[in-house]
Tab-separated table of C-alpha atoms in Angstrom:
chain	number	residue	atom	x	y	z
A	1	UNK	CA	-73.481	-36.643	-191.237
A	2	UNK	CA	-71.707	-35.599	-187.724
A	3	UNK	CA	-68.728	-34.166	-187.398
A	4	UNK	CA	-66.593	-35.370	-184.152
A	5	UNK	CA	-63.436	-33.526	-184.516
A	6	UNK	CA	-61.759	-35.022	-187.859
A	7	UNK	CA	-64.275	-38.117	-188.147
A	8	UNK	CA	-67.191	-37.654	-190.432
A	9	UNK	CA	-69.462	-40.025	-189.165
A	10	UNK	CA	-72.522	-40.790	-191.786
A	11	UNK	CA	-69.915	-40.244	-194.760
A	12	UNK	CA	-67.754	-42.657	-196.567
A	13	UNK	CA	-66.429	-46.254	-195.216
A	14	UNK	CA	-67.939	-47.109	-191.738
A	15	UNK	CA	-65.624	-45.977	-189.484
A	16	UNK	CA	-64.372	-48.226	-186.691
A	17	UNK	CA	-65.075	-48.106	-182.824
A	18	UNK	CA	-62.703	-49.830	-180.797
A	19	UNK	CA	-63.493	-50.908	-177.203
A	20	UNK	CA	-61.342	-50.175	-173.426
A	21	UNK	CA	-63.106	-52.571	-171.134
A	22	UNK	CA	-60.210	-52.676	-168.344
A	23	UNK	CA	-61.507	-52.762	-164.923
A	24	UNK	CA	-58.680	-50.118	-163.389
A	25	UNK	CA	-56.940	-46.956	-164.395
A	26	UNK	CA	-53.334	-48.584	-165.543
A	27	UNK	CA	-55.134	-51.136	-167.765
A	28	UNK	CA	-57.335	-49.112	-169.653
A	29	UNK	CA	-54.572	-45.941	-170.262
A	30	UNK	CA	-52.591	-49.309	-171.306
A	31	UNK	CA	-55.269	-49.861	-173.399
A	32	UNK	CA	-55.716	-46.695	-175.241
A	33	UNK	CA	-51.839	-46.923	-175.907
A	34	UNK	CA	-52.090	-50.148	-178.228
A	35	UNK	CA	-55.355	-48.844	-179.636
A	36	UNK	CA	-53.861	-45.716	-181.089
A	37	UNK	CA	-51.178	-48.428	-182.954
A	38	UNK	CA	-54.656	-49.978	-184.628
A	39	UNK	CA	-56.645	-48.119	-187.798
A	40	UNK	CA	-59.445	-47.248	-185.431
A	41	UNK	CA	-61.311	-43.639	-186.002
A	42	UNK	CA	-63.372	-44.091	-182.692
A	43	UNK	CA	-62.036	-45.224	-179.002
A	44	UNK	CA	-64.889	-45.641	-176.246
A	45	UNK	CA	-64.124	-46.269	-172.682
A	46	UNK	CA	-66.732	-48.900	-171.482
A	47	UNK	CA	-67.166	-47.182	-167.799
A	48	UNK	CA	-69.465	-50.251	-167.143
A	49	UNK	CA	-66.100	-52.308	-166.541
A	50	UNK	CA	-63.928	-50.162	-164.566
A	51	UNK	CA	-64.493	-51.075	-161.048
A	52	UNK	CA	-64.587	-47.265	-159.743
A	53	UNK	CA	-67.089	-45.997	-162.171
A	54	UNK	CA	-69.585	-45.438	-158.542
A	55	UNK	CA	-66.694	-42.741	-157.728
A	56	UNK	CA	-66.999	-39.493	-159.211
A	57	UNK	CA	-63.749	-38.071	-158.550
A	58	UNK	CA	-61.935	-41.809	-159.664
A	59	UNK	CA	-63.465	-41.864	-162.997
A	60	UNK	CA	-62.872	-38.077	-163.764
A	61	UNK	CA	-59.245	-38.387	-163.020
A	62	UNK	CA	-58.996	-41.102	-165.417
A	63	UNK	CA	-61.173	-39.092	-167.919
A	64	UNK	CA	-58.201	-36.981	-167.995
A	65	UNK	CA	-55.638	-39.270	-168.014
A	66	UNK	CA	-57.272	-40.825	-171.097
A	67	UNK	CA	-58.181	-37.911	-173.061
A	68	UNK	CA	-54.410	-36.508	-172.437
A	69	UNK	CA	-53.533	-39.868	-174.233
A	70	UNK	CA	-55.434	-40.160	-177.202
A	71	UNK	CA	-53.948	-37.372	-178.938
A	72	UNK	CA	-57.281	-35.920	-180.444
A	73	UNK	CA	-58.583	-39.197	-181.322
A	74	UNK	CA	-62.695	-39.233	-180.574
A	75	UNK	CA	-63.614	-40.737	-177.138
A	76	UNK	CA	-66.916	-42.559	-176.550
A	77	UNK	CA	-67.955	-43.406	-173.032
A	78	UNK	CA	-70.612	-46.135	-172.380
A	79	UNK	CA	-72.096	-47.030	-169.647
A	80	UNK	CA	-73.899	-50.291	-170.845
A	81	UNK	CA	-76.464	-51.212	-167.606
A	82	UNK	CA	-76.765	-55.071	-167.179
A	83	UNK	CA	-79.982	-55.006	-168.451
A	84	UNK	CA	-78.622	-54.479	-172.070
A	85	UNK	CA	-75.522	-56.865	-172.141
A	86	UNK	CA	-73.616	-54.532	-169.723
A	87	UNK	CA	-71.429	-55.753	-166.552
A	88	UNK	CA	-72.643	-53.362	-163.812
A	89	UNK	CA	-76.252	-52.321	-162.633
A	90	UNK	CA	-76.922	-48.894	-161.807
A	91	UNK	CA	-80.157	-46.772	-160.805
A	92	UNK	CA	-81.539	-44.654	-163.497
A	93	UNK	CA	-80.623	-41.202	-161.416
A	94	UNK	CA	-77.018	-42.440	-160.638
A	95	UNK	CA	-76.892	-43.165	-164.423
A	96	UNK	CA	-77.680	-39.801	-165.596
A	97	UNK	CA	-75.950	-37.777	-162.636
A	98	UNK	CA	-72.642	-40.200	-164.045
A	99	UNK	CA	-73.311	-39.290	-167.630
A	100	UNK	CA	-74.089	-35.583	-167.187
A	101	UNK	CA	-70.795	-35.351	-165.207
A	102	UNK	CA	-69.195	-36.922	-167.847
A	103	UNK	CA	-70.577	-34.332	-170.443
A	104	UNK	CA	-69.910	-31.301	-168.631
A	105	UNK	CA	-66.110	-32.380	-167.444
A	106	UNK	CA	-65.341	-31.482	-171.315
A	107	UNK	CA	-63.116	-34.457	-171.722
A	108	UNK	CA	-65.766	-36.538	-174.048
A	109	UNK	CA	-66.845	-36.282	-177.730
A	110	UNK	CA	-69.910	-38.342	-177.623
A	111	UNK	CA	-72.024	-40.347	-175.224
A	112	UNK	CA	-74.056	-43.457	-175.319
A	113	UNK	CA	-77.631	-43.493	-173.843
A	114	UNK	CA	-79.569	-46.434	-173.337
A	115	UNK	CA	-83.374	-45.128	-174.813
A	116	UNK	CA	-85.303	-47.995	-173.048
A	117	UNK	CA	-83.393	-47.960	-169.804
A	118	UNK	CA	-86.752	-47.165	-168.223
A	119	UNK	CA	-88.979	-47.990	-170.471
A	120	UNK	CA	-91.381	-51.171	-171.983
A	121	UNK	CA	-91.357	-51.322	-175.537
A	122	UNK	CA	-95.619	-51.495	-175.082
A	123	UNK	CA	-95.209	-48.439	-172.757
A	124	UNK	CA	-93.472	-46.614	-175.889
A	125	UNK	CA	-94.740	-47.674	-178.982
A	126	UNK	CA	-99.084	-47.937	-178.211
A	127	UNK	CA	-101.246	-45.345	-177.270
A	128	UNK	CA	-98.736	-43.848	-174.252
A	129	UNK	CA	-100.407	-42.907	-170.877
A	130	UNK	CA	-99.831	-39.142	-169.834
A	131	UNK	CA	-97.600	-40.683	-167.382
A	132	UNK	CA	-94.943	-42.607	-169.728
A	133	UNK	CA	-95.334	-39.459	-172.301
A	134	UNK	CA	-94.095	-36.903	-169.418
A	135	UNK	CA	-91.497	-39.386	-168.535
A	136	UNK	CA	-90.807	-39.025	-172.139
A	137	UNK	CA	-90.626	-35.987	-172.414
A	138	UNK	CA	-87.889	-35.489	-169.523
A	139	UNK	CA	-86.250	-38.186	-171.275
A	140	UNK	CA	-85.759	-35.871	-174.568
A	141	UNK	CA	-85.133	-32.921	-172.185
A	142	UNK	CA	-82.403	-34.447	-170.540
A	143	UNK	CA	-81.328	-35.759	-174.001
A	144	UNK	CA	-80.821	-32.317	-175.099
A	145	UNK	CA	-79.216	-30.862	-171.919
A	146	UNK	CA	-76.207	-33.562	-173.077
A	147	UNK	CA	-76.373	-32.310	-176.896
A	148	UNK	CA	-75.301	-28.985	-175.542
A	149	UNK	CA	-72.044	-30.566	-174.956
A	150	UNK	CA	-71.426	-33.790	-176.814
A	151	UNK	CA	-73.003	-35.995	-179.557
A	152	UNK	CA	-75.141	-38.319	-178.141
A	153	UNK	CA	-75.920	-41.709	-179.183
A	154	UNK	CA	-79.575	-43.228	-178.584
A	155	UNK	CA	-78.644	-47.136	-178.156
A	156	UNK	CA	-81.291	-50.031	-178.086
A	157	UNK	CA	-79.640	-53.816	-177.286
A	158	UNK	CA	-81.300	-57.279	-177.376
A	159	UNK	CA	-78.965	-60.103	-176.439
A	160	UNK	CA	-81.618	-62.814	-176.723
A	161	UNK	CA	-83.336	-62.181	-180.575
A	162	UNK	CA	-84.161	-59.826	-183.407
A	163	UNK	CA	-87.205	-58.278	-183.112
A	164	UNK	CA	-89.715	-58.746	-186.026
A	165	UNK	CA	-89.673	-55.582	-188.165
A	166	UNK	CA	-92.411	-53.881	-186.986
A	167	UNK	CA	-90.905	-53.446	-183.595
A	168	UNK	CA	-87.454	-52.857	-185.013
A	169	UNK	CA	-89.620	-49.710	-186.805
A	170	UNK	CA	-91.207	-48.923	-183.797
A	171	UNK	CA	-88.312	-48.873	-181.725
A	172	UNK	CA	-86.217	-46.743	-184.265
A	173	UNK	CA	-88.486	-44.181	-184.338
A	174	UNK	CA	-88.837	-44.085	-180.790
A	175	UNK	CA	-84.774	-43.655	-180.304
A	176	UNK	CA	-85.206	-40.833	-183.197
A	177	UNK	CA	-87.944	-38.883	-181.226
A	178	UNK	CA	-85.615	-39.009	-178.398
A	179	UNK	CA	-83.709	-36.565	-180.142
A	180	UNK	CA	-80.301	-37.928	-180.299
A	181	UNK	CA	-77.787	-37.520	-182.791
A	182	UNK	CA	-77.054	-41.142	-183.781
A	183	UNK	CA	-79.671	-43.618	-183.425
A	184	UNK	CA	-77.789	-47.524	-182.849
A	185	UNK	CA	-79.564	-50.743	-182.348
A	186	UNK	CA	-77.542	-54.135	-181.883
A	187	UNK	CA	-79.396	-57.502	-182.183
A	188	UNK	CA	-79.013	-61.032	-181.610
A	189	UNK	CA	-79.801	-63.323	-184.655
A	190	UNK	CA	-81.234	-66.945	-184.321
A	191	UNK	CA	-80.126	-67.503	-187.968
A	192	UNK	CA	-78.704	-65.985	-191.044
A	193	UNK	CA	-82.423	-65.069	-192.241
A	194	UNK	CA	-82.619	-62.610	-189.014
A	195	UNK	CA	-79.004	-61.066	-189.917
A	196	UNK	CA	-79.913	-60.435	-194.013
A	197	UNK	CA	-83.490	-59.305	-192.361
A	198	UNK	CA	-81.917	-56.844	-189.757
A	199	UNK	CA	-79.128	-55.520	-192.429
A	200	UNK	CA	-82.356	-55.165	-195.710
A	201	UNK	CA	-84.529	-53.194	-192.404
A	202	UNK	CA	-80.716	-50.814	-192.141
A	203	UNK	CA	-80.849	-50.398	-195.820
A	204	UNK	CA	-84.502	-48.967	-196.030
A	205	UNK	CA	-84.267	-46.901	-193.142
A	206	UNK	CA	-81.042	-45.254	-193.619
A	207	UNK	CA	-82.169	-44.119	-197.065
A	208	UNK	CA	-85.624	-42.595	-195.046
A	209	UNK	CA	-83.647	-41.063	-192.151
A	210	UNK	CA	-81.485	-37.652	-191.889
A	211	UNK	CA	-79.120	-38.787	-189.137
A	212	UNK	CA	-76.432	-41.107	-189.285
A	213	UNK	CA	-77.480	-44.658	-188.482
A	214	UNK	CA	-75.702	-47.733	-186.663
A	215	UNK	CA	-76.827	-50.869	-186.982
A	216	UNK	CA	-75.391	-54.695	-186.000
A	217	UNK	CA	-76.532	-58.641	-185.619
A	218	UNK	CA	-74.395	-59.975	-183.309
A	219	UNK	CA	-72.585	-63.286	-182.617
A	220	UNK	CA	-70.890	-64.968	-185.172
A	221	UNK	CA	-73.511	-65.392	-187.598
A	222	UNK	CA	-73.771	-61.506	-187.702
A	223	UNK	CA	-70.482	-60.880	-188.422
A	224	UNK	CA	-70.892	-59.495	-192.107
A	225	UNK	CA	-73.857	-57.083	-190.691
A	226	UNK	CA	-70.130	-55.104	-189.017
A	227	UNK	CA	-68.685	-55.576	-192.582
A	228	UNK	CA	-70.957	-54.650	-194.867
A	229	UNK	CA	-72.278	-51.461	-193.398
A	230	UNK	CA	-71.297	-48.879	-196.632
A	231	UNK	CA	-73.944	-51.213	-198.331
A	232	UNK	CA	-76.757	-51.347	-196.025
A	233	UNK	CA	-76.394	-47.838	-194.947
A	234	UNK	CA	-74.607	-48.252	-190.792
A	235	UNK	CA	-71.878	-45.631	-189.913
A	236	UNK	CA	-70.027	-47.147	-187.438
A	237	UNK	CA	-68.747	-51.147	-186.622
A	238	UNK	CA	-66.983	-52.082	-183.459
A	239	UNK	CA	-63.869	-54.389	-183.602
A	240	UNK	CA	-61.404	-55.444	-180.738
A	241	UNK	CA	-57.878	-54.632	-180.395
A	242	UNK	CA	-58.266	-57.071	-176.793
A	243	UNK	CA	-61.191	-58.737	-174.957
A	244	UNK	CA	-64.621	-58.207	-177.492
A	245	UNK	CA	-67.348	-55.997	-175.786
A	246	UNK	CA	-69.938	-58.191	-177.879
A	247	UNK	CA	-70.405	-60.805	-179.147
A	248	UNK	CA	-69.158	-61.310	-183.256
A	249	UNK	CA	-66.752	-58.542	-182.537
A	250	UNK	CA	-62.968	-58.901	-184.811
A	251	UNK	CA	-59.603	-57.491	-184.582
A	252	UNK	CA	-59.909	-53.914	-186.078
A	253	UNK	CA	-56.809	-54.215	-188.507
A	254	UNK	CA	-59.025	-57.160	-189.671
A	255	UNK	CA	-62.020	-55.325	-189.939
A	256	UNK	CA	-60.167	-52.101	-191.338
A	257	UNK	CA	-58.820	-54.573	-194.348
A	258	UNK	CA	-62.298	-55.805	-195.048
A	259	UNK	CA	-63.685	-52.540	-195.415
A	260	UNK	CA	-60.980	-50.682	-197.307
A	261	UNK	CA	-61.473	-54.195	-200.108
A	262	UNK	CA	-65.473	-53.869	-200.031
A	263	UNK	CA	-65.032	-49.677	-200.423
């Protein structure tokens, strides 16, 4: 379990993630304001929409603004890079300069980090060269310089298919050895066989792991994978109180009913 302020994340019902992804200041404080009306334990501010996230001073400003409205309520910041469904590109040292600014400002309760941001999966999961392993390595360290300060989740996306198990496995453990607090892999199903495969995979390796796990198959057809996580063993689900940040995303209220009947 993980404690971010009054949410226990890892214990009881999932608890539910809402989305801001407003492009400027006004919209996304808007934002916040209608989310606090919806049952929604977790708000995170997609930087990766707001069209000033390249300027430092812009984005901490809002920080504040934000924080100031959400009355205690935990705030996630994401910056989701193009490469993993996101709307923006950014260079790996911009990314971590942004998100190390955002830890230290003190205005953030947890952080997403994208594991293989510079990374092959081959690169990872063989026989690593002393290269990748050092780059590795400053991976973790840098991973644990955010800890210090906020609760990090490790994040691994694939908008075009689910991995076969193995590499689901592999890629798990890799985001685990990365050292983050909560470990979350989203996936894009070709059928129903690849959502009841990714949510059987969540089952088995929440019961083997000690962290809090999040898990989700996306579109449509993976809709029940954001339902049915206090079976399978994910912690959090992300529903919409606006535009969806991914695809198979529902109204939280909706998604707050569905999981209070299942509970």
């Amino acid at each position: 379990m993980v404690q971010v302020g009054d949410v226990s994340i890892g214990s009881g019902k999932p608890k539910i993630c809402a989305s801001i992804t407003e492009t400027d200041r006004k919209s996304i404080i808007a934002a916040a304001d209608i989310l606090l009306q919806k049952r929604v334990d977790i708000i995170e501010w997609r930087i990766d929409y707001y069209r000033e996230a390249g300027h430092w001073d812009m984005v901490l400003e809002t920080l504040q603004r934000l924080k100031m409205s959400l009355y205690g309520r935990p705030l996630l910041v994401t910056f989701r890079t193009k490469e993993e469904g996101g709307s923006q590109e950014i260079e790996t040292a911009a990314y971590r300069e942004l998100l190390d600014h955002i830890a230290q400002s003190g205005l953030v309760d947890m952080i997403d980090v994208e594991i293989f941001k510079d990374f092959t999966y081959e690169e990872l999961a063989g026989d690593r060269t002393p290269e990748v392993q050092e780059r590795f390595e400053n991976l973790k360290q840098w991973i644990e310089s955010l800890r210090q300060r906020v609760v990090v989740v490790g994040s691994y996306h694939n908008f075009d298919r689910t991995p076969e198990d193995a590499e689901l496995k592999d890629r798990l453990q890799i985001i685990d050895e990365s050292g983050v607090d909560i470990p979350k892999m989203a996936v894009m199903p070709a059928n129903r066989l690849d959502v009841m495969r990714l949510m059987m995979f969540t089952l088995q390796m929440a019961e083997q792991m000690d962290k809090p796990l999040i898990t989700m198959s996306m579109s449509p057809t993976g809709v029940i994978s954001r339902i049915c996580g206090q079976l399978v063993g994910s912690c959090v689900t992300f529903g919409t109180a606006g535009k969806a940040s991914a695809p198979g995303q529902i109204p939280a209220n909706l998604l707050s009913t569905f999981l209070k009947t299942l509970a």
